[in-house]
Amino acid sequence: MSSTNPSEADQAEDLYFNSNPPPKDLDKHVALARDFINFQTQEGRRVVLITSGGTTVPLVRFIDNFSAGTRGATSAEYFLESGYAVLFLHRQFSLLPFSRHYSHATDCFLDFLREGPNGSVVARDEDAGKMLHVLRQYREARDRNMLLVLPFVSISDYLHELRSITRLMRPLGPHGLLYLAAAVSDFFVPPERMSEHKIQSTDAADAVMKASKTASADVTTDEETFDNFDSSPSVPRSKRLVVDLDPVPKFLKNLVEGWSSQAMIISFKLETDPTILVHKARYSLDRYQHHLVIGNLLSTRKWEVVFVAPNMQDRWIRLPINRRKSTVDGPAPLDLTVADQPLDPKSLPEGEPDIEIESLIIPAVEDLHSGYIKAYDETKGRA
């Protein structure tokens, strides 16, 4: 395929980044990321860049991606628990580590609080213990400079930030880890085709323009023009919005071969069809030559994922379906399950699992990363 040709990939990269302007805060974010990475290098820590949330495609209005950033925000907490410094590149207003426990709740955040003595604000009694635990974890991460949070909005913002930050991670060598959990748009509108003004929902503007050219002082338009709920089965083309989108260039190969070539790179694959999940994950792995694809199905993503890696049997990481919060002998065992088939969604119990699948994903990723560093060091030693 032409997209696997490095020279063509470089040309596509140059064309995209030269024609799509960087976000206004890019220089500020790069400076923060550089200081953060340098500090972690001096401390001898591993650094993981987590991308999280969806990307928008501006159209004056915009097309958005389905993603609240749950996987990324949750994973960040478990990476911190494992001793990684976390550079969290997230969609603005998507879920954040630690605050996700309250910002994503069904209750309003203010419902967790009450007025205390002398006009103070305190957590309500039933939430105080958990809130204090989460607050301490957050403060420890920030006080030890182990968490840096940087936002993006559009697909162009995301790609500029990703390229700049991954290049900064080069000095980390194999101790850098890229955990690409963001839901990235597949299509975009090039700047030269961007609409300058608000996209009209009807042809009312045309009607006004035509009427203004008549001798009559009264402007009249057909009432149907303003009807957004036209139930007629055939909608005139003049009332449709037809958007011509270009495919977003696939930069994963550029990342693997150039931006941060020594880091361990993990991508994600979300599918709705269980018959193609592993096949699509394996195809991505073979095409881009990175280190791990974590596949998940929309219907079971909170219960299981599959690890697809080179020279490794596919591994399903799965929560025990009969898991209970506690047993006489303590928590039920949590194991990596090797299976040939994904779970049947109909076999799952009602409601959410009582533990988070990321509590299994991150230790498994850490083991693979340790193996990657060891193999890299051995190869370097032989050289």
Short mmCIF file of C-alpha atoms in Angstrom, two decimals:
data_model
loop_
_atom_site.label_atom_id
_atom_site.label_comp_id
_atom_site.label_asym_id
_atom_site.label_seq_id
_atom_site.Cartn_x
_atom_site.Cartn_y
_atom_site.Cartn_z
CA MET A 1 0.00 0.00 0.00
CA SER A 2 1.19 3.51 -0.77
CA SER A 3 0.51 4.64 2.81
CA THR A 4 3.26 2.30 4.03
CA ASN A 5 5.89 4.03 1.88
CA PRO A 6 7.96 6.20 4.26
CA SER A 7 8.59 8.94 1.70
CA GLU A 8 4.90 9.24 0.91
CA ALA A 9 4.10 9.17 4.62
CA ASP A 10 6.55 12.02 5.16
CA GLN A 11 4.99 13.98 2.31
CA ALA A 12 1.50 13.48 3.73
CA GLU A 13 2.76 14.63 7.13
CA ASP A 14 4.35 17.78 5.72
CA LEU A 15 1.25 18.60 3.67
CA TYR A 16 -1.14 18.16 6.59
CA PHE A 17 0.82 20.08 9.21
CA ASN A 18 1.75 22.90 6.84
CA SER A 19 -1.87 23.43 5.78
CA ASN A 20 -3.55 23.00 9.18
CA PRO A 21 -2.52 25.67 11.68
CA PRO A 22 -1.39 24.61 15.17
CA PRO A 23 -3.50 25.36 18.27
CA LYS A 24 -2.80 28.73 19.88
CA ASP A 25 -1.50 27.13 23.10
CA LEU A 26 0.86 24.65 21.43
CA ASP A 27 4.06 26.46 22.42
CA LYS A 28 2.86 26.74 26.02
CA HIS A 29 1.95 23.04 26.13
CA VAL A 30 5.27 22.03 24.58
CA ALA A 31 7.16 24.01 27.24
CA LEU A 32 5.15 22.37 30.04
CA ALA A 33 5.62 18.91 28.56
CA ARG A 34 9.36 19.43 28.07
CA ASP A 35 9.85 20.45 31.71
CA PHE A 36 7.69 17.54 32.88
CA ILE A 37 9.57 14.96 30.81
CA ASN A 38 12.98 16.33 31.82
CA PHE A 39 11.98 16.12 35.48
CA GLN A 40 10.84 12.50 35.13
CA THR A 41 14.05 11.61 33.31
CA GLN A 42 16.08 12.94 36.24
CA GLU A 43 13.88 10.96 38.65
CA GLY A 44 14.35 7.78 36.61
CA ARG A 45 10.62 7.24 36.12
CA ARG A 46 8.79 5.70 33.24
CA VAL A 47 6.51 8.16 31.44
CA VAL A 48 3.23 7.28 29.75
CA LEU A 49 1.48 9.61 27.35
CA ILE A 50 -2.24 8.87 27.49
CA THR A 51 -4.51 10.33 24.83
CA SER A 52 -8.16 10.44 25.86
CA GLY A 53 -11.57 11.57 24.66
CA GLY A 54 -12.87 12.37 21.18
CA THR A 55 -11.80 14.91 18.57
CA THR A 56 -14.02 17.47 16.84
CA VAL A 57 -14.12 18.33 13.15
CA PRO A 58 -14.90 22.06 12.85
CA LEU A 59 -17.61 23.10 10.39
CA VAL A 60 -18.42 26.46 12.07
CA ARG A 61 -20.63 24.04 13.91
CA PHE A 62 -18.74 20.75 14.32
CA ILE A 63 -18.89 16.98 14.01
CA ASP A 64 -17.97 15.24 17.25
CA ASN A 65 -16.72 11.79 18.19
CA PHE A 66 -18.43 9.48 20.65
CA SER A 67 -16.11 9.28 23.65
CA ALA A 68 -16.38 10.55 27.22
CA GLY A 69 -12.75 9.63 27.89
CA THR A 70 -13.59 6.97 30.49
CA ARG A 71 -10.87 4.51 29.43
CA GLY A 72 -8.13 7.12 29.38
CA ALA A 73 -9.03 8.86 32.64
CA THR A 74 -9.43 5.58 34.53
CA SER A 75 -6.21 4.15 33.10
CA ALA A 76 -4.29 7.25 34.19
CA GLU A 77 -5.09 6.53 37.85
CA TYR A 78 -3.85 2.96 37.61
CA PHE A 79 -0.68 4.00 35.78
CA LEU A 80 0.05 6.45 38.59
CA GLU A 81 -0.56 3.68 41.11
CA SER A 82 2.02 1.59 39.21
CA GLY A 83 4.65 4.33 39.50
CA TYR A 84 4.38 5.86 36.01
CA ALA A 85 4.45 9.61 35.47
CA VAL A 86 1.39 10.44 33.37
CA LEU A 87 1.18 13.02 30.63
CA PHE A 88 -2.58 13.21 30.03
CA LEU A 89 -3.54 14.68 26.64
CA HIS A 90 -7.32 14.91 26.70
CA ARG A 91 -10.27 16.39 24.88
CA GLN A 92 -11.30 19.55 26.69
CA PHE A 93 -14.19 18.87 29.11
CA SER A 94 -13.84 15.09 28.81
CA LEU A 95 -13.29 13.02 31.95
CA LEU A 96 -10.17 13.68 34.01
CA PRO A 97 -8.30 11.39 36.41
CA PHE A 98 -9.70 11.52 39.96
CA SER A 99 -12.39 14.16 39.32
CA ARG A 100 -14.12 11.58 37.07
CA HIS A 101 -15.52 9.94 40.21
CA TYR A 102 -17.77 12.97 40.69
CA SER A 103 -18.02 14.75 37.35
CA HIS A 104 -19.40 11.58 35.73
CA ALA A 105 -21.85 10.79 38.55
CA THR A 106 -25.61 10.87 38.06
CA ASP A 107 -25.86 13.34 40.95
CA CYS A 108 -24.85 16.97 40.61
CA PHE A 109 -21.42 17.55 42.15
CA LEU A 110 -22.96 19.96 44.64
CA ASP A 111 -25.06 17.08 45.99
CA PHE A 112 -21.86 15.61 47.44
CA LEU A 113 -21.32 18.72 49.55
CA ARG A 114 -22.97 20.40 52.50
CA GLU A 115 -22.45 23.52 54.54
CA GLY A 116 -20.27 23.01 57.59
CA PRO A 117 -19.55 25.10 60.67
CA ASN A 118 -18.86 28.82 60.27
CA GLY A 119 -19.86 28.85 56.61
CA SER A 120 -17.34 26.16 55.56
CA VAL A 121 -18.05 23.68 52.76
CA VAL A 122 -17.57 19.99 53.58
CA ALA A 123 -18.35 16.64 51.97
CA ARG A 124 -21.55 15.03 53.13
CA ASP A 125 -20.94 12.30 55.69
CA GLU A 126 -21.67 9.29 53.44
CA ASP A 127 -19.21 10.52 50.76
CA ALA A 128 -16.46 12.02 52.92
CA GLY A 129 -14.33 8.86 53.22
CA LYS A 130 -14.15 8.11 49.51
CA MET A 131 -13.75 11.77 48.58
CA LEU A 132 -10.83 12.15 51.00
CA HIS A 133 -9.16 9.03 49.54
CA VAL A 134 -9.52 10.36 45.97
CA LEU A 135 -8.34 13.83 47.02
CA ARG A 136 -5.21 12.40 48.66
CA GLN A 137 -4.37 10.37 45.55
CA TYR A 138 -4.80 13.44 43.35
CA ARG A 139 -2.76 15.71 45.62
CA GLU A 140 0.05 13.15 45.84
CA ALA A 141 0.23 12.88 42.05
CA ARG A 142 0.30 16.66 41.60
CA ASP A 143 2.60 17.39 44.54
CA ARG A 144 5.13 14.85 43.27
CA ASN A 145 4.82 16.28 39.75
CA MET A 146 3.69 12.94 38.34
CA LEU A 147 0.62 14.19 36.45
CA LEU A 148 0.45 16.80 33.71
CA VAL A 149 -2.92 17.48 32.07
CA LEU A 150 -3.08 19.14 28.64
CA PRO A 151 -6.29 19.74 26.63
CA PHE A 152 -7.14 19.68 22.92
CA VAL A 153 -10.39 20.18 21.01
CA SER A 154 -10.16 19.54 17.28
CA ILE A 155 -8.54 16.79 15.27
CA SER A 156 -5.92 19.30 14.08
CA ASP A 157 -5.17 20.36 17.66
CA TYR A 158 -4.78 16.73 18.68
CA LEU A 159 -2.36 15.81 15.89
CA HIS A 160 -0.18 18.89 16.42
CA GLU A 161 -0.02 18.19 20.16
CA LEU A 162 0.65 14.48 19.66
CA ARG A 163 3.50 15.03 17.22
CA SER A 164 5.15 17.68 19.35
CA ILE A 165 4.91 15.77 22.63
CA THR A 166 5.97 12.38 21.27
CA ARG A 167 9.07 14.00 19.78
CA LEU A 168 9.88 15.37 23.24
CA MET A 169 9.70 11.81 24.59
CA ARG A 170 12.56 10.54 22.41
CA PRO A 171 15.21 10.90 25.16
CA LEU A 172 13.18 8.49 27.32
CA GLY A 173 13.92 5.71 24.83
CA PRO A 174 12.10 2.48 25.74
CA HIS A 175 11.04 3.93 29.09
CA GLY A 176 8.45 5.99 27.23
CA LEU A 177 5.01 4.48 26.69
CA LEU A 178 2.31 5.77 24.33
CA TYR A 179 -1.21 4.71 25.31
CA LEU A 180 -3.35 6.03 22.46
CA ALA A 181 -6.89 5.73 23.83
CA ALA A 182 -8.37 8.84 22.17
CA ALA A 183 -11.21 8.33 19.68
CA VAL A 184 -9.69 10.08 16.66
CA SER A 185 -11.85 11.37 13.82
CA ASP A 186 -11.41 9.56 10.51
CA PHE A 187 -12.39 12.55 8.34
CA PHE A 188 -11.92 16.33 8.42
CA VAL A 189 -12.59 19.50 6.42
CA PRO A 190 -9.42 21.13 5.04
CA PRO A 191 -9.08 24.79 6.08
CA GLU A 192 -9.48 26.07 2.51
CA ARG A 193 -12.96 24.50 2.37
CA MET A 194 -14.07 25.68 5.80
CA SER A 195 -17.25 27.74 5.83
CA GLU A 196 -16.60 31.36 6.81
CA HIS A 197 -20.08 32.04 8.18
CA LYS A 198 -22.70 30.13 10.14
CA ILE A 199 -24.17 27.25 8.15
CA GLN A 200 -27.85 28.06 7.66
CA SER A 201 -30.37 25.40 8.67
CA THR A 202 -32.79 26.46 5.90
CA ASP A 203 -32.76 28.41 2.66
CA ALA A 204 -34.21 31.44 4.45
CA ALA A 205 -31.05 33.43 3.78
CA ASP A 206 -31.44 32.83 0.04
CA ALA A 207 -35.06 33.91 0.23
CA VAL A 208 -34.11 37.13 1.98
CA MET A 209 -31.38 37.84 -0.56
CA LYS A 210 -33.79 37.33 -3.45
CA ALA A 211 -36.48 39.42 -1.83
CA SER A 212 -34.07 42.28 -1.20
CA LYS A 213 -33.56 42.59 -4.93
CA THR A 214 -37.25 43.17 -5.64
CA ALA A 215 -38.96 46.52 -5.70
CA SER A 216 -41.29 45.50 -2.91
CA ALA A 217 -40.51 46.75 0.59
CA ASP A 218 -42.12 43.66 2.10
CA VAL A 219 -40.01 40.55 2.37
CA THR A 220 -42.11 37.39 2.19
CA THR A 221 -40.93 33.81 2.34
CA ASP A 222 -42.67 30.49 2.17
CA GLU A 223 -43.48 29.34 5.71
CA GLU A 224 -42.30 25.86 4.77
CA THR A 225 -38.78 27.27 4.40
CA PHE A 226 -38.47 27.60 8.17
CA ASP A 227 -39.88 24.18 9.00
CA ASN A 228 -37.16 21.94 10.47
CA PHE A 229 -39.70 19.16 11.02
CA ASP A 230 -40.81 18.65 7.46
CA SER A 231 -42.37 15.19 7.44
CA SER A 232 -42.46 14.83 3.66
CA PRO A 233 -40.62 11.65 2.59
CA SER A 234 -38.65 13.43 -0.11
CA VAL A 235 -36.50 16.31 1.13
CA PRO A 236 -35.45 18.76 -1.60
CA ARG A 237 -31.72 18.89 -2.12
CA SER A 238 -31.79 22.62 -1.39
CA LYS A 239 -32.69 21.77 2.21
CA ARG A 240 -30.00 19.15 2.72
CA LEU A 241 -26.58 19.74 4.19
CA VAL A 242 -24.00 17.90 2.10
CA VAL A 243 -20.52 17.93 3.63
CA ASP A 244 -17.47 16.87 1.63
CA LEU A 245 -14.88 15.44 4.04
CA ASP A 246 -11.32 14.32 3.40
CA PRO A 247 -9.78 11.33 5.19
CA VAL A 248 -7.45 12.22 8.04
CA PRO A 249 -3.96 10.93 7.13
CA LYS A 250 -2.90 7.90 9.18
CA PHE A 251 0.09 9.09 11.18
CA LEU A 252 0.63 6.01 13.33
CA LYS A 253 3.39 4.83 11.02
CA ASN A 254 5.08 8.25 11.24
CA LEU A 255 4.89 7.98 15.02
CA VAL A 256 6.33 4.44 15.04
CA GLU A 257 9.17 5.21 12.65
CA GLY A 258 10.03 8.79 13.53
CA TRP A 259 8.21 10.79 16.17
CA SER A 260 9.04 8.47 19.06
CA SER A 261 10.56 5.40 17.51
CA GLN A 262 11.99 3.80 20.68
CA ALA A 263 8.88 4.10 22.86
CA MET A 264 6.45 1.23 23.32
CA ILE A 265 3.30 2.14 21.40
CA ILE A 266 -0.20 0.89 22.20
CA SER A 267 -3.28 1.64 20.11
CA PHE A 268 -6.93 0.75 20.65
CA LYS A 269 -9.53 -0.81 18.39
CA LEU A 270 -13.24 -0.48 19.19
CA GLU A 271 -15.71 -2.53 17.17
CA THR A 272 -19.37 -3.51 17.36
CA ASP A 273 -19.00 -6.75 15.38
CA PRO A 274 -17.24 -9.51 17.38
CA THR A 275 -16.39 -11.47 14.24
CA ILE A 276 -13.97 -8.82 12.96
CA LEU A 277 -12.44 -7.35 16.15
CA VAL A 278 -9.28 -9.48 16.33
CA HIS A 279 -8.87 -9.45 12.56
CA LYS A 280 -8.98 -5.64 12.47
CA ALA A 281 -6.59 -5.41 15.44
CA ARG A 282 -4.12 -7.79 13.77
CA TYR A 283 -4.37 -5.86 10.50
CA SER A 284 -3.54 -2.59 12.28
CA LEU A 285 -0.60 -4.24 14.06
CA ASP A 286 0.79 -5.67 10.83
CA ARG A 287 0.32 -2.42 8.93
CA TYR A 288 1.91 -0.03 11.40
CA GLN A 289 4.38 -2.36 13.15
CA HIS A 290 3.75 -1.07 16.66
CA HIS A 291 3.69 -3.15 19.83
CA LEU A 292 0.16 -3.81 21.06
CA VAL A 293 -3.44 -3.32 20.02
CA ILE A 294 -6.03 -3.45 22.79
CA GLY A 295 -9.31 -4.49 21.22
CA ASN A 296 -12.72 -4.08 22.78
CA LEU A 297 -16.34 -4.45 21.80
CA LEU A 298 -18.80 -1.66 22.47
CA SER A 299 -21.22 -3.98 24.27
CA THR A 300 -18.64 -5.62 26.59
CA ARG A 301 -15.85 -3.05 26.85
CA LYS A 302 -16.27 -2.67 30.64
CA TRP A 303 -15.96 -6.44 31.15
CA GLU A 304 -13.19 -7.55 28.82
CA VAL A 305 -10.54 -6.52 26.30
CA VAL A 306 -8.23 -8.51 24.06
CA PHE A 307 -4.47 -7.99 23.78
CA VAL A 308 -3.18 -8.50 20.24
CA ALA A 309 0.62 -8.32 20.00
CA PRO A 310 3.37 -9.65 17.69
CA ASN A 311 4.45 -13.24 18.35
CA MET A 312 1.93 -13.60 21.16
CA GLN A 313 -1.29 -15.53 21.49
CA ASP A 314 -4.32 -13.27 21.69
CA ARG A 315 -5.13 -12.75 25.38
CA TRP A 316 -8.55 -11.83 26.71
CA ILE A 317 -8.44 -9.87 29.94
CA ARG A 318 -11.80 -10.52 31.50
CA LEU A 319 -13.52 -9.71 34.77
CA PRO A 320 -15.12 -12.70 36.49
CA ILE A 321 -18.82 -12.45 35.69
CA ASN A 322 -19.77 -13.71 39.15
CA ARG A 323 -17.46 -11.24 40.86
CA ARG A 324 -18.83 -9.99 44.19
CA LYS A 325 -17.58 -7.08 46.28
CA SER A 326 -16.39 -9.44 49.01
CA THR A 327 -16.39 -13.09 49.94
CA VAL A 328 -15.56 -15.06 53.06
CA ASP A 329 -12.06 -15.64 51.76
CA GLY A 330 -11.62 -12.11 50.41
CA PRO A 331 -11.88 -10.77 46.84
CA ALA A 332 -12.49 -13.22 44.02
CA PRO A 333 -9.31 -13.96 42.05
CA LEU A 334 -8.65 -11.86 38.98
CA ASP A 335 -6.81 -13.64 36.21
CA LEU A 336 -5.87 -13.09 32.60
CA THR A 337 -8.10 -15.43 30.65
CA VAL A 338 -6.90 -16.99 27.42
CA ALA A 339 -9.91 -17.59 25.19
CA ASP A 340 -10.74 -17.97 21.53
CA GLN A 341 -14.00 -16.07 21.59
CA PRO A 342 -15.32 -12.87 23.18
CA LEU A 343 -18.03 -12.91 25.80
CA ASP A 344 -21.65 -13.18 24.78
CA PRO A 345 -23.20 -9.88 25.94
CA LYS A 346 -26.34 -11.78 26.92
CA SER A 347 -24.34 -13.66 29.55
CA LEU A 348 -23.46 -10.49 31.46
CA PRO A 349 -25.34 -9.51 34.62
CA GLU A 350 -27.38 -6.34 34.80
CA GLY A 351 -25.60 -3.14 35.76
CA GLU A 352 -21.96 -2.14 35.92
CA PRO A 353 -19.12 -4.40 37.11
CA ASP A 354 -18.10 -3.61 40.69
CA ILE A 355 -14.42 -3.33 39.74
CA GLU A 356 -12.81 -1.56 36.80
CA ILE A 357 -11.32 -3.52 33.92
CA GLU A 358 -8.43 -1.01 33.85
CA SER A 359 -7.28 -2.46 37.18
CA LEU A 360 -6.32 -5.54 35.13
CA ILE A 361 -5.30 -3.83 31.89
CA ILE A 362 -2.60 -1.60 33.39
CA PRO A 363 -0.67 -4.32 35.31
CA ALA A 364 -0.71 -6.42 32.14
CA VAL A 365 0.58 -3.47 30.10
CA GLU A 366 3.26 -2.82 32.71
CA ASP A 367 4.47 -6.43 32.41
CA LEU A 368 4.69 -6.13 28.64
CA HIS A 369 6.48 -2.80 28.93
CA SER A 370 9.03 -4.30 31.34
CA GLY A 371 9.65 -7.08 28.83
CA TYR A 372 10.02 -4.53 26.06
CA ILE A 373 12.61 -2.54 28.04
CA LYS A 374 14.54 -5.71 28.89
CA ALA A 375 14.60 -6.87 25.27
CA TYR A 376 15.70 -3.41 24.13
CA ASP A 377 18.53 -3.31 26.66
CA GLU A 378 19.69 -6.81 25.70
CA THR A 379 19.71 -5.87 22.01
CA LYS A 380 21.61 -2.68 22.75
CA GLY A 381 24.10 -4.65 24.87
CA ARG A 382 24.77 -7.10 22.04
CA ALA A 383 25.28 -4.22 19.64
#
